[in-house]
PDB file of C-alpha atoms in Angstrom:
ATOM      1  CA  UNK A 283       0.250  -0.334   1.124  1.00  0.00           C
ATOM      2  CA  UNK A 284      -2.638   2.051   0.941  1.00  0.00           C
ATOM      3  CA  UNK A 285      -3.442   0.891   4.753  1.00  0.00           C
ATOM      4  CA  UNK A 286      -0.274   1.575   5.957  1.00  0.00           C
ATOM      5  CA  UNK A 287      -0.442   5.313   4.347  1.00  0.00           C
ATOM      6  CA  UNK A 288      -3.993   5.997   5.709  1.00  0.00           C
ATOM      7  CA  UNK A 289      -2.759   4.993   9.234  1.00  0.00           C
ATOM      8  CA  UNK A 290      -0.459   7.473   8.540  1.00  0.00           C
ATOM      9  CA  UNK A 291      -2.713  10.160   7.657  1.00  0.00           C
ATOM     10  CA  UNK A 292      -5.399   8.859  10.485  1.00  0.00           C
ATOM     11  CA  UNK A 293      -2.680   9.242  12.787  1.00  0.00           C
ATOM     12  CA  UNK A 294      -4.691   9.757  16.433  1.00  0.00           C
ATOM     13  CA  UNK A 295      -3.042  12.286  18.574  1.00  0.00           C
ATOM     14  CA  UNK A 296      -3.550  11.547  22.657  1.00  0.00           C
ATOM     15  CA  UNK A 297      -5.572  13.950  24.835  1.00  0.00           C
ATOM     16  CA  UNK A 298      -4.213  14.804  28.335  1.00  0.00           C
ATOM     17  CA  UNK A 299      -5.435  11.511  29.582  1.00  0.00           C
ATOM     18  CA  UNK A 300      -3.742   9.370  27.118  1.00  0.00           C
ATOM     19  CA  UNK A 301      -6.903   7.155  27.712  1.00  0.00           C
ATOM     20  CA  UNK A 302      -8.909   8.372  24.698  1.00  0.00           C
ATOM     21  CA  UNK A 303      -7.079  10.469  21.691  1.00  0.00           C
ATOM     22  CA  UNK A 304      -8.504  12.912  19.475  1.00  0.00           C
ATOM     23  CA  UNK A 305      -8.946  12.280  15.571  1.00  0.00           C
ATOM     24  CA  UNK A 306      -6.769  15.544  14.651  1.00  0.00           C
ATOM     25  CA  UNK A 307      -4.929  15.413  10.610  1.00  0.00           C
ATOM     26  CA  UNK A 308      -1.404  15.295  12.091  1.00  0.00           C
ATOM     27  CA  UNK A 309       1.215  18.491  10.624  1.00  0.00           C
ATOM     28  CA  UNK A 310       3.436  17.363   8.201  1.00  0.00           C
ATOM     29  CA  UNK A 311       5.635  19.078   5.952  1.00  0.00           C
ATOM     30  CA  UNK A 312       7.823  19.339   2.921  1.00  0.00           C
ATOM     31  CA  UNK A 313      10.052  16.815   2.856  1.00  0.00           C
ATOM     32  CA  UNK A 314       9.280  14.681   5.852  1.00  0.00           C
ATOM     33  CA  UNK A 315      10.231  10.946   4.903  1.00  0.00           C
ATOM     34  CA  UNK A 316       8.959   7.961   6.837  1.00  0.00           C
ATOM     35  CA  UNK A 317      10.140   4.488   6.564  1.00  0.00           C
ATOM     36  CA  UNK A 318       8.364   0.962   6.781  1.00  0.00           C
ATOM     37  CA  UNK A 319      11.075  -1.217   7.293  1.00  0.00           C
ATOM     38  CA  UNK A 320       9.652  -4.817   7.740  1.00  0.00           C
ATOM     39  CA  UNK A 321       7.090  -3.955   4.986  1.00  0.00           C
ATOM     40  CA  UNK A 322       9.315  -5.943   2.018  1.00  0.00           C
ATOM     41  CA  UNK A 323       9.275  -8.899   4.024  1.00  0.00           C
ATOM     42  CA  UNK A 324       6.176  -9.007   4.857  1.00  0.00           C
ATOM     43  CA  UNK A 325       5.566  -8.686   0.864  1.00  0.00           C
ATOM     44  CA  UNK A 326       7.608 -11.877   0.063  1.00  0.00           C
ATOM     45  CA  UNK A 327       5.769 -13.690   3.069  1.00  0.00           C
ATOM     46  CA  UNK A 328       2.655 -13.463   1.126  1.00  0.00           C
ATOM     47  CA  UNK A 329       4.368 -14.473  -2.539  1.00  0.00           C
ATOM     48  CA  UNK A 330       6.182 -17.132  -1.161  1.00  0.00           C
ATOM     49  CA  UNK A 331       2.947 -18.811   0.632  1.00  0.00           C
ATOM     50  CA  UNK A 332       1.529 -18.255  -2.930  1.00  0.00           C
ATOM     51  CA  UNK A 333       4.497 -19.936  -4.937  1.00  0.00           C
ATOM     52  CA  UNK A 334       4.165 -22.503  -2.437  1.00  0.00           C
ATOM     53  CA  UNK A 335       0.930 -23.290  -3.502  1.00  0.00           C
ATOM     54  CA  UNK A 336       1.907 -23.364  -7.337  1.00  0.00           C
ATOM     55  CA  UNK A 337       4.617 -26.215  -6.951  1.00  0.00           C
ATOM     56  CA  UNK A 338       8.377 -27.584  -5.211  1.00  0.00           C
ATOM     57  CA  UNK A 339       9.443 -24.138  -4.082  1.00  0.00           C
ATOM     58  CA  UNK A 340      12.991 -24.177  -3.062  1.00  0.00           C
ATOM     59  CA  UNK A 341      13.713 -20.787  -1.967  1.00  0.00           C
ATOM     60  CA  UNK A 342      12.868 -17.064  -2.733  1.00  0.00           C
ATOM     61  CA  UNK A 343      15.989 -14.859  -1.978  1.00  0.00           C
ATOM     62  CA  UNK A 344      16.059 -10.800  -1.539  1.00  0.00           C
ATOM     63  CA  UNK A 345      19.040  -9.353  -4.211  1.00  0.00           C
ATOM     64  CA  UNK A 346      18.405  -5.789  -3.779  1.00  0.00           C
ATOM     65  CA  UNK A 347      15.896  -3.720  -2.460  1.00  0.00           C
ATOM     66  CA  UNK A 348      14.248  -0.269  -0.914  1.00  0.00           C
ATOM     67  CA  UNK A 349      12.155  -0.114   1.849  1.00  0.00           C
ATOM     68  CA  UNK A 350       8.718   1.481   1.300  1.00  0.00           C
ATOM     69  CA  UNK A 351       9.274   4.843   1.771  1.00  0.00           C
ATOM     70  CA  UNK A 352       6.558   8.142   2.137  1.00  0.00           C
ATOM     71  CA  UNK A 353       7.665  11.454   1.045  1.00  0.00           C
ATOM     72  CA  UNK A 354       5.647  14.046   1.940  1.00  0.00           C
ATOM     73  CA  UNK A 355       5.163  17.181  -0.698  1.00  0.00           C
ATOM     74  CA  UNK A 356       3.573  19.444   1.428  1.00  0.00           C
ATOM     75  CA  UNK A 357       0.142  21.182  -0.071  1.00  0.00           C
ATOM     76  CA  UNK A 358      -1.455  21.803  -3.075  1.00  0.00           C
ATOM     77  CA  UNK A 359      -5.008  22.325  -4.771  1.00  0.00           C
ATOM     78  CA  UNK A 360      -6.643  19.313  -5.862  1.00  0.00           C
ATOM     79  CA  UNK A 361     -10.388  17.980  -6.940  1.00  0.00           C
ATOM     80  CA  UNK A 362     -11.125  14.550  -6.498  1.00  0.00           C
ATOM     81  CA  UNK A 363     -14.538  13.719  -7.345  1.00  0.00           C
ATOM     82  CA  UNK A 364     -16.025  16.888  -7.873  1.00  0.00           C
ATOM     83  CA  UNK A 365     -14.238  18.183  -4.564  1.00  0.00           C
ATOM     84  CA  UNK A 366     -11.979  20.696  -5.404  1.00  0.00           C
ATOM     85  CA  UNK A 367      -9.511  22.491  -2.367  1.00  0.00           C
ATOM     86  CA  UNK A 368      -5.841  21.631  -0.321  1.00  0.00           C
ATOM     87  CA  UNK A 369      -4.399  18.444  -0.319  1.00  0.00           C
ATOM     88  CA  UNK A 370      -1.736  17.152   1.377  1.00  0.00           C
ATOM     89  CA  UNK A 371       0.721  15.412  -0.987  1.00  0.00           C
ATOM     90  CA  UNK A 372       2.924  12.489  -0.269  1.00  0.00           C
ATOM     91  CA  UNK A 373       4.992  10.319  -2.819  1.00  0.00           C
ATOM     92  CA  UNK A 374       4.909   6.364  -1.927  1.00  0.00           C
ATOM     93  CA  UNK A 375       8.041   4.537  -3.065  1.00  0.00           C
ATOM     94  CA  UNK A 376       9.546   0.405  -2.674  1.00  0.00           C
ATOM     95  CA  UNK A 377      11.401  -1.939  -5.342  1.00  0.00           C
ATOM     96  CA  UNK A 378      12.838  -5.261  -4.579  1.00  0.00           C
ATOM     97  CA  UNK A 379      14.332  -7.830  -6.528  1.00  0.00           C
ATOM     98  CA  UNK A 380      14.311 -11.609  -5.596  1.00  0.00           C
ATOM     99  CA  UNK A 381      15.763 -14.691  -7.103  1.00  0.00           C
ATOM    100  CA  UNK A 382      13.326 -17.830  -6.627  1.00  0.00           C
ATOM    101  CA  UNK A 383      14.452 -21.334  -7.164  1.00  0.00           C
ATOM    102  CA  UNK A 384      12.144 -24.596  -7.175  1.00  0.00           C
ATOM    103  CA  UNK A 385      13.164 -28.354  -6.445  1.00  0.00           C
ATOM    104  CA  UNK A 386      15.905 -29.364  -8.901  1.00  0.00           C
ATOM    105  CA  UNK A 387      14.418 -30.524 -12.617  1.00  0.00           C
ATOM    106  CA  UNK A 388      10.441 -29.699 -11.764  1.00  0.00           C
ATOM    107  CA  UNK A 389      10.743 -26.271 -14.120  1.00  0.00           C
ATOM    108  CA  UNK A 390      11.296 -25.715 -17.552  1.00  0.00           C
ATOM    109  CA  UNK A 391      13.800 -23.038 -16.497  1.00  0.00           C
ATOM    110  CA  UNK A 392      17.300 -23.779 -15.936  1.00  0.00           C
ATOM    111  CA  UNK A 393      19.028 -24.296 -12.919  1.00  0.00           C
ATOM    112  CA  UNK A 394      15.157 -23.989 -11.854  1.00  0.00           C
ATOM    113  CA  UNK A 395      15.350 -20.212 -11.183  1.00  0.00           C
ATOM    114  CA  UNK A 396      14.139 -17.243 -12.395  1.00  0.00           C
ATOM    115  CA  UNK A 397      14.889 -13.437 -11.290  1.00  0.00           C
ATOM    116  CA  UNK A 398      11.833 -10.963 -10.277  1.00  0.00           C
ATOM    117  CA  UNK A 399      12.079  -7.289 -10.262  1.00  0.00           C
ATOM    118  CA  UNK A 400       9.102  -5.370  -8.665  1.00  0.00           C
ATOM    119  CA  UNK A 401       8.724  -1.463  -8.657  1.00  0.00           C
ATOM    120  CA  UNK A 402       6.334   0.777  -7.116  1.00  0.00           C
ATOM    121  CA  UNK A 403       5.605   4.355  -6.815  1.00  0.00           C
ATOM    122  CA  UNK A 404       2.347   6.184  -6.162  1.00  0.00           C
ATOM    123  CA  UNK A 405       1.003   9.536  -4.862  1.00  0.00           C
ATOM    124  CA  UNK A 406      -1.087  10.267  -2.647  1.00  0.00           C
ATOM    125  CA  UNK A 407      -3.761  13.221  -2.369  1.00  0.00           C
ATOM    126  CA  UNK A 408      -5.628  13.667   0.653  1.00  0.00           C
ATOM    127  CA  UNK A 409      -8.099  16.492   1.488  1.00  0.00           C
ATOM    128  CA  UNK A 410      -7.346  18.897   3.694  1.00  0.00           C
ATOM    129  CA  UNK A 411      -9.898  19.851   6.949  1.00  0.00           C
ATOM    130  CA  UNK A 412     -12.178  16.125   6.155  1.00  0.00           C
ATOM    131  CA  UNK A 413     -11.517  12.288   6.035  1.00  0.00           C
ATOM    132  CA  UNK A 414     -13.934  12.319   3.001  1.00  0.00           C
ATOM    133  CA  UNK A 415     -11.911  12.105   0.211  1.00  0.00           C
ATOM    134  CA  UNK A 416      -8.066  10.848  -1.052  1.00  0.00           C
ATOM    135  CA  UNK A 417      -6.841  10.025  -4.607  1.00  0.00           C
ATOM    136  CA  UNK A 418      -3.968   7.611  -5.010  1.00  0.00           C
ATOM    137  CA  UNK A 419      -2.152   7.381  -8.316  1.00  0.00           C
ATOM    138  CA  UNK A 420       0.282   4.488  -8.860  1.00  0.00           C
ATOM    139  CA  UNK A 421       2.891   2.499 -11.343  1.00  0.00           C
ATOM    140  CA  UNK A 422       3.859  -0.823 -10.221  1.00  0.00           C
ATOM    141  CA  UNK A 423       6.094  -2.638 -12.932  1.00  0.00           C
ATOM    142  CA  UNK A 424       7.376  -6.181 -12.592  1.00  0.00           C
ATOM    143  CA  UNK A 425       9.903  -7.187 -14.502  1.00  0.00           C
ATOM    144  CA  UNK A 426      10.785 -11.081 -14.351  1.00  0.00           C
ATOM    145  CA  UNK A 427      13.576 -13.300 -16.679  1.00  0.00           C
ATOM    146  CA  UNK A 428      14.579 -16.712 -16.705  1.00  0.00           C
ATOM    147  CA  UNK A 429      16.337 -18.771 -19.282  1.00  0.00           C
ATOM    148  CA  UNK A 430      15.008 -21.843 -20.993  1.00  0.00           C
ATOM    149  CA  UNK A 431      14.979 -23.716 -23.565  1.00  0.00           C
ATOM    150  CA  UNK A 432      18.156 -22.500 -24.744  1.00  0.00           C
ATOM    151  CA  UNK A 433      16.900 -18.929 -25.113  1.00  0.00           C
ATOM    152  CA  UNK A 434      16.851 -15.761 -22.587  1.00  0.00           C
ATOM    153  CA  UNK A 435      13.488 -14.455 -21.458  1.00  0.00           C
ATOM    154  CA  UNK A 436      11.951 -11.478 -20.158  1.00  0.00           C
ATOM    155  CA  UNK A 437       8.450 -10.521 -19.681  1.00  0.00           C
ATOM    156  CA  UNK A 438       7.238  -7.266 -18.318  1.00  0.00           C
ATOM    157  CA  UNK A 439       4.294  -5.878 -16.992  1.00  0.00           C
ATOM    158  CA  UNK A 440       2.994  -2.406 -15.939  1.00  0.00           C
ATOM    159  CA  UNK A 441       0.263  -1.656 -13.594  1.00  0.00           C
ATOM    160  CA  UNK A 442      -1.214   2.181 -13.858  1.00  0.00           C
ATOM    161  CA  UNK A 443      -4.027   2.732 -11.419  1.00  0.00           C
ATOM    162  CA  UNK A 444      -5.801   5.844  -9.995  1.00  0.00           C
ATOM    163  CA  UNK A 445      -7.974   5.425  -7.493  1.00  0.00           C
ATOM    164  CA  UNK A 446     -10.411   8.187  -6.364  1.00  0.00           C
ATOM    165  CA  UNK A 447     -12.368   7.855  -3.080  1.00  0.00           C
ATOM    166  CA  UNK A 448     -15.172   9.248  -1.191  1.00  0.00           C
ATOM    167  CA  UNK A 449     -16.309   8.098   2.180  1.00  0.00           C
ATOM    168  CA  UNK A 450     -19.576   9.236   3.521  1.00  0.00           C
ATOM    169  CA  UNK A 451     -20.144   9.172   7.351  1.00  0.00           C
ATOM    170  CA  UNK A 452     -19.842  10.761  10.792  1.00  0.00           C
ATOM    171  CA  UNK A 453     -15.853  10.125  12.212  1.00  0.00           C
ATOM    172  CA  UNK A 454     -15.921  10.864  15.687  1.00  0.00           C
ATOM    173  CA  UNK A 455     -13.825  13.633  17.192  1.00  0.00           C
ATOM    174  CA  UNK A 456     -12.533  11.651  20.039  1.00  0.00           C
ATOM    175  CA  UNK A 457     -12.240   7.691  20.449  1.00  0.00           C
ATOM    176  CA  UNK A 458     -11.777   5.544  23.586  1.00  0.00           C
ATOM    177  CA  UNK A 459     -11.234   1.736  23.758  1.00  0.00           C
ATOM    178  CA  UNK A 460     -14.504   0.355  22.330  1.00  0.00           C
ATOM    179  CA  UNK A 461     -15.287   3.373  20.126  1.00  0.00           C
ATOM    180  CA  UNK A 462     -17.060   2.226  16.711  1.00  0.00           C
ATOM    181  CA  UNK A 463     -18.213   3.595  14.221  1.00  0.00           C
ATOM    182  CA  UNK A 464     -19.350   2.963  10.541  1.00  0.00           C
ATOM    183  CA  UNK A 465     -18.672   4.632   6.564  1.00  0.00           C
ATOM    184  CA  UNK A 466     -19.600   4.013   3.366  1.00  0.00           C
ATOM    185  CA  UNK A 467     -16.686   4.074   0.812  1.00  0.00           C
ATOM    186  CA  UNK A 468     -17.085   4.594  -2.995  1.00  0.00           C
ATOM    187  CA  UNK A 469     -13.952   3.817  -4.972  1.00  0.00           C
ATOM    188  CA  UNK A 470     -13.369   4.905  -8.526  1.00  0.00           C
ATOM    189  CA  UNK A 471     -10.600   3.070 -10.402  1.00  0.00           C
ATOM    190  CA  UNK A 472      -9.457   3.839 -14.076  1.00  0.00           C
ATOM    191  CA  UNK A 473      -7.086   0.843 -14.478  1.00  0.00           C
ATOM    192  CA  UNK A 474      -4.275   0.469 -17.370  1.00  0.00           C
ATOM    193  CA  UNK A 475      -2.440  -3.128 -17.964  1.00  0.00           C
ATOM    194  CA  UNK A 476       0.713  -3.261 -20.434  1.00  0.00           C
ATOM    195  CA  UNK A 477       2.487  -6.339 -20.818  1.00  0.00           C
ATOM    196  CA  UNK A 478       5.143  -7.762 -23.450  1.00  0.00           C
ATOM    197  CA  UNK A 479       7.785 -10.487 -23.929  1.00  0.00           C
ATOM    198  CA  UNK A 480      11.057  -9.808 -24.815  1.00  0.00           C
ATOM    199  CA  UNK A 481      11.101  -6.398 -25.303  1.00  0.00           C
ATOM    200  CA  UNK A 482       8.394  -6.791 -28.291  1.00  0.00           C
ATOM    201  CA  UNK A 483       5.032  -5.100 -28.669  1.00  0.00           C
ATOM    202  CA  UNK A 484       3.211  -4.582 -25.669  1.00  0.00           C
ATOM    203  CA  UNK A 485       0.002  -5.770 -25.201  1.00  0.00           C
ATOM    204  CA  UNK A 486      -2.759  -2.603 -23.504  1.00  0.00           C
ATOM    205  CA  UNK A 487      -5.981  -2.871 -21.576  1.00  0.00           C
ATOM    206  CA  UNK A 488      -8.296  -0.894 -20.088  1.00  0.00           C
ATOM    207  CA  UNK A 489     -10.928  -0.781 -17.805  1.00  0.00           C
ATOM    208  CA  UNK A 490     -13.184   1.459 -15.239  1.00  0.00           C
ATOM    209  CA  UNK A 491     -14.383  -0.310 -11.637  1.00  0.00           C
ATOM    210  CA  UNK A 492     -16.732   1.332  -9.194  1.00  0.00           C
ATOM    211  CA  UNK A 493     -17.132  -0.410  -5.948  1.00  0.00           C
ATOM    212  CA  UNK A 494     -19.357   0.870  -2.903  1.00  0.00           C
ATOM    213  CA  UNK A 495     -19.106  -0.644   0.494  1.00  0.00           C
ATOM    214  CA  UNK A 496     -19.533  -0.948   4.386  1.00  0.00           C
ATOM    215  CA  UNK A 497     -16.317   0.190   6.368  1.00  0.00           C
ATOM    216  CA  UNK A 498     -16.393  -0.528   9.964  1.00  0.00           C
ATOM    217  CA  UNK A 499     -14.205   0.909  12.603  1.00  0.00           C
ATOM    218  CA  UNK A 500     -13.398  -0.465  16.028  1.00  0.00           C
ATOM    219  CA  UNK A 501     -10.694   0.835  18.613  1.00  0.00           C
ATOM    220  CA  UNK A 502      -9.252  -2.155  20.162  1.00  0.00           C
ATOM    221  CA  UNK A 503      -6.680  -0.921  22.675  1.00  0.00           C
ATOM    222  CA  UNK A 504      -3.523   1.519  23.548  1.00  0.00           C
ATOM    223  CA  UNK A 505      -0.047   1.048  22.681  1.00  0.00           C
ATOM    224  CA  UNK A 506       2.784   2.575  22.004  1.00  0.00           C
ATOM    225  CA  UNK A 507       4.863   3.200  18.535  1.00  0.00           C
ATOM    226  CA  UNK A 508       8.582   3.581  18.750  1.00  0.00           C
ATOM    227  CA  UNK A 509       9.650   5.738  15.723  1.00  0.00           C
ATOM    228  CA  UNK A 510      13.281   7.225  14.877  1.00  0.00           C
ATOM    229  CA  UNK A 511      16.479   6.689  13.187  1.00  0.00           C
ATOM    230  CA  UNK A 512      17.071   4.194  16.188  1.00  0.00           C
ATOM    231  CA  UNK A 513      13.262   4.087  17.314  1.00  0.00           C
ATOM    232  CA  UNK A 514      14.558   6.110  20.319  1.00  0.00           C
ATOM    233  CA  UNK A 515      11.181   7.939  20.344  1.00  0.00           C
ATOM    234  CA  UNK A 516       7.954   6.657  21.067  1.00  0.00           C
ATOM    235  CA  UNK A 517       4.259   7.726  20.689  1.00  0.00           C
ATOM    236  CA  UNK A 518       0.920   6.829  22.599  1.00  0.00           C
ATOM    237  CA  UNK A 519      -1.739   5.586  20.297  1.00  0.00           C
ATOM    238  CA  UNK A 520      -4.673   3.366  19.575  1.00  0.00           C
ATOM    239  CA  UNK A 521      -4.831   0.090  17.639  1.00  0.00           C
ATOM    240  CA  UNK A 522      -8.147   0.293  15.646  1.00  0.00           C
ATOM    241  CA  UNK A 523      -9.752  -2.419  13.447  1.00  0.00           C
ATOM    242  CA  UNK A 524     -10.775  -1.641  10.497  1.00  0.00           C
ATOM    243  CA  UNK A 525     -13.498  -4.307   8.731  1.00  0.00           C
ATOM    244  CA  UNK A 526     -13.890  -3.608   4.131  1.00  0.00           C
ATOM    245  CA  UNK A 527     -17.506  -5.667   4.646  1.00  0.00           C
ATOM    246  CA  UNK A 528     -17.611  -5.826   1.220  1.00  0.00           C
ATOM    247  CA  UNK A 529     -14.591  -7.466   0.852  1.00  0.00           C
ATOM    248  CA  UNK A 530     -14.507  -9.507   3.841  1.00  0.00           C
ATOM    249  CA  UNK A 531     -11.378  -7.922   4.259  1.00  0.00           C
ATOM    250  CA  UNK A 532      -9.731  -6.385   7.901  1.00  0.00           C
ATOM    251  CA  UNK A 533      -7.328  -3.948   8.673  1.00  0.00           C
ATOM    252  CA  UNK A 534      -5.198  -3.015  11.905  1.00  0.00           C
TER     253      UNK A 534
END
């Protein structure tokens, strides 16, 4: 998710030769709304090759659901590590609910299904004038039930995460096909997990991660986005690769 919004963000904007495009922070403002659609199903691609992998999935069905969505806020003062100045705001927003079923009689649940709920929302804080530093806050909260046993059951669990980070390097001003360039990015996470069964007690943990690593960048080629209610508009640009060493781990 975080990828797709920094794409955003990163957005290149072409030069006069639409052969090499200048790294400019694109103008946004309050209340501009962009749309992922494709992005939920891409999501249940990755959950369904992991179900497969746990046992006789049957099928993983879509009940209800909202595309991710970015809001933007327009500006504000922030400090994110240390850094203190204007930040562009944007609000990050997708829920969908499925219904997975598994091979008749290999689950204890009945009628081998269970329902999933899964919420997100997040904002996003990006520093104005540098590429240097962005703070993402988010809530995911997943919500699944299944009966069993001759009982109902639901079991919840909340995700709070804020996630500071500084990268430290020299971003070019303008990139051609074959540009690269390298960063090194520091995240700070404070992390909060809730979880509970049946609308008990919940369970709470904390913890604090640090992680420093290699980010390479590569432009790859042009193309061309098609954006708009009906994608009736379209938009030169550059497809660049983007490699987490640390986490073996590549972006596009």
């Amino acid at each position: 998710m975080l990828a797709l919004l920094l794409a955003l963000l990163l957005f290149p904007l072409p030069t006069a030769t639409a052969a090499s495009f200048r790294m400019d922070e694109p103008i946004y403002h309050d209340g501009d709304e962009f749309v992922y659609e494709g992005y939920t199903a891409e999501l249940l691609n990755r959950l369904r090759a992991a179900w497969e992998d746990e046992g006789d999935l049957l099928s993983v069905a879509v009940t209800a659901s909202e595309e991710l969505t970015v809001g933007h806020l327009g500006s504000e003062g922030c400090s994110i590590l240390g850094w203190s100045g204007n930040c562009d705001r944007a609000r990050i927003s997708h829920s969908v609910n499925v219904t997975i079923t598994w091979v008749e009689n290999t689950t204890a649940f009945t009628n081998d299904t269970l329902n999933m709920s899964i919420v997100h929302t997040a904002d996003h804080w990006k520093a104005q004038g540098t590429h240097r530093y962005e703070k993402l806050a988010s809530v995911t909260n997943t919500e699944t039930s299944f009966s069993g046993g001759g009982e109902d059951n639901v079991l919840e669990h909340e995700l709070r995460e804020t996630t500071e980070t500084e990268r430290v390097g020299d971003w070019p001003d303008v990139v051609e096909v074959g540009s690269s360039w390298d960063v090194e990015m520091t995240e700070t996470s404070n992390v909060t997990e809730r979880t509970r069964e049946n609308k008990g007690p919940w369970t709470e943990s904390w913890r604090d991660e640090v992680s420093t690593q290699q980010v390479a960048y590569r432009a790859l080629n042009l193309t061309t986005v098609h954006y708009g209610v009906a994608n009736e508009k379209s938009h030169d640009t550059i497809i660049i690769r983007r490699d987490h060493l640390g986490d073996n781990l590549t972006f596009l």
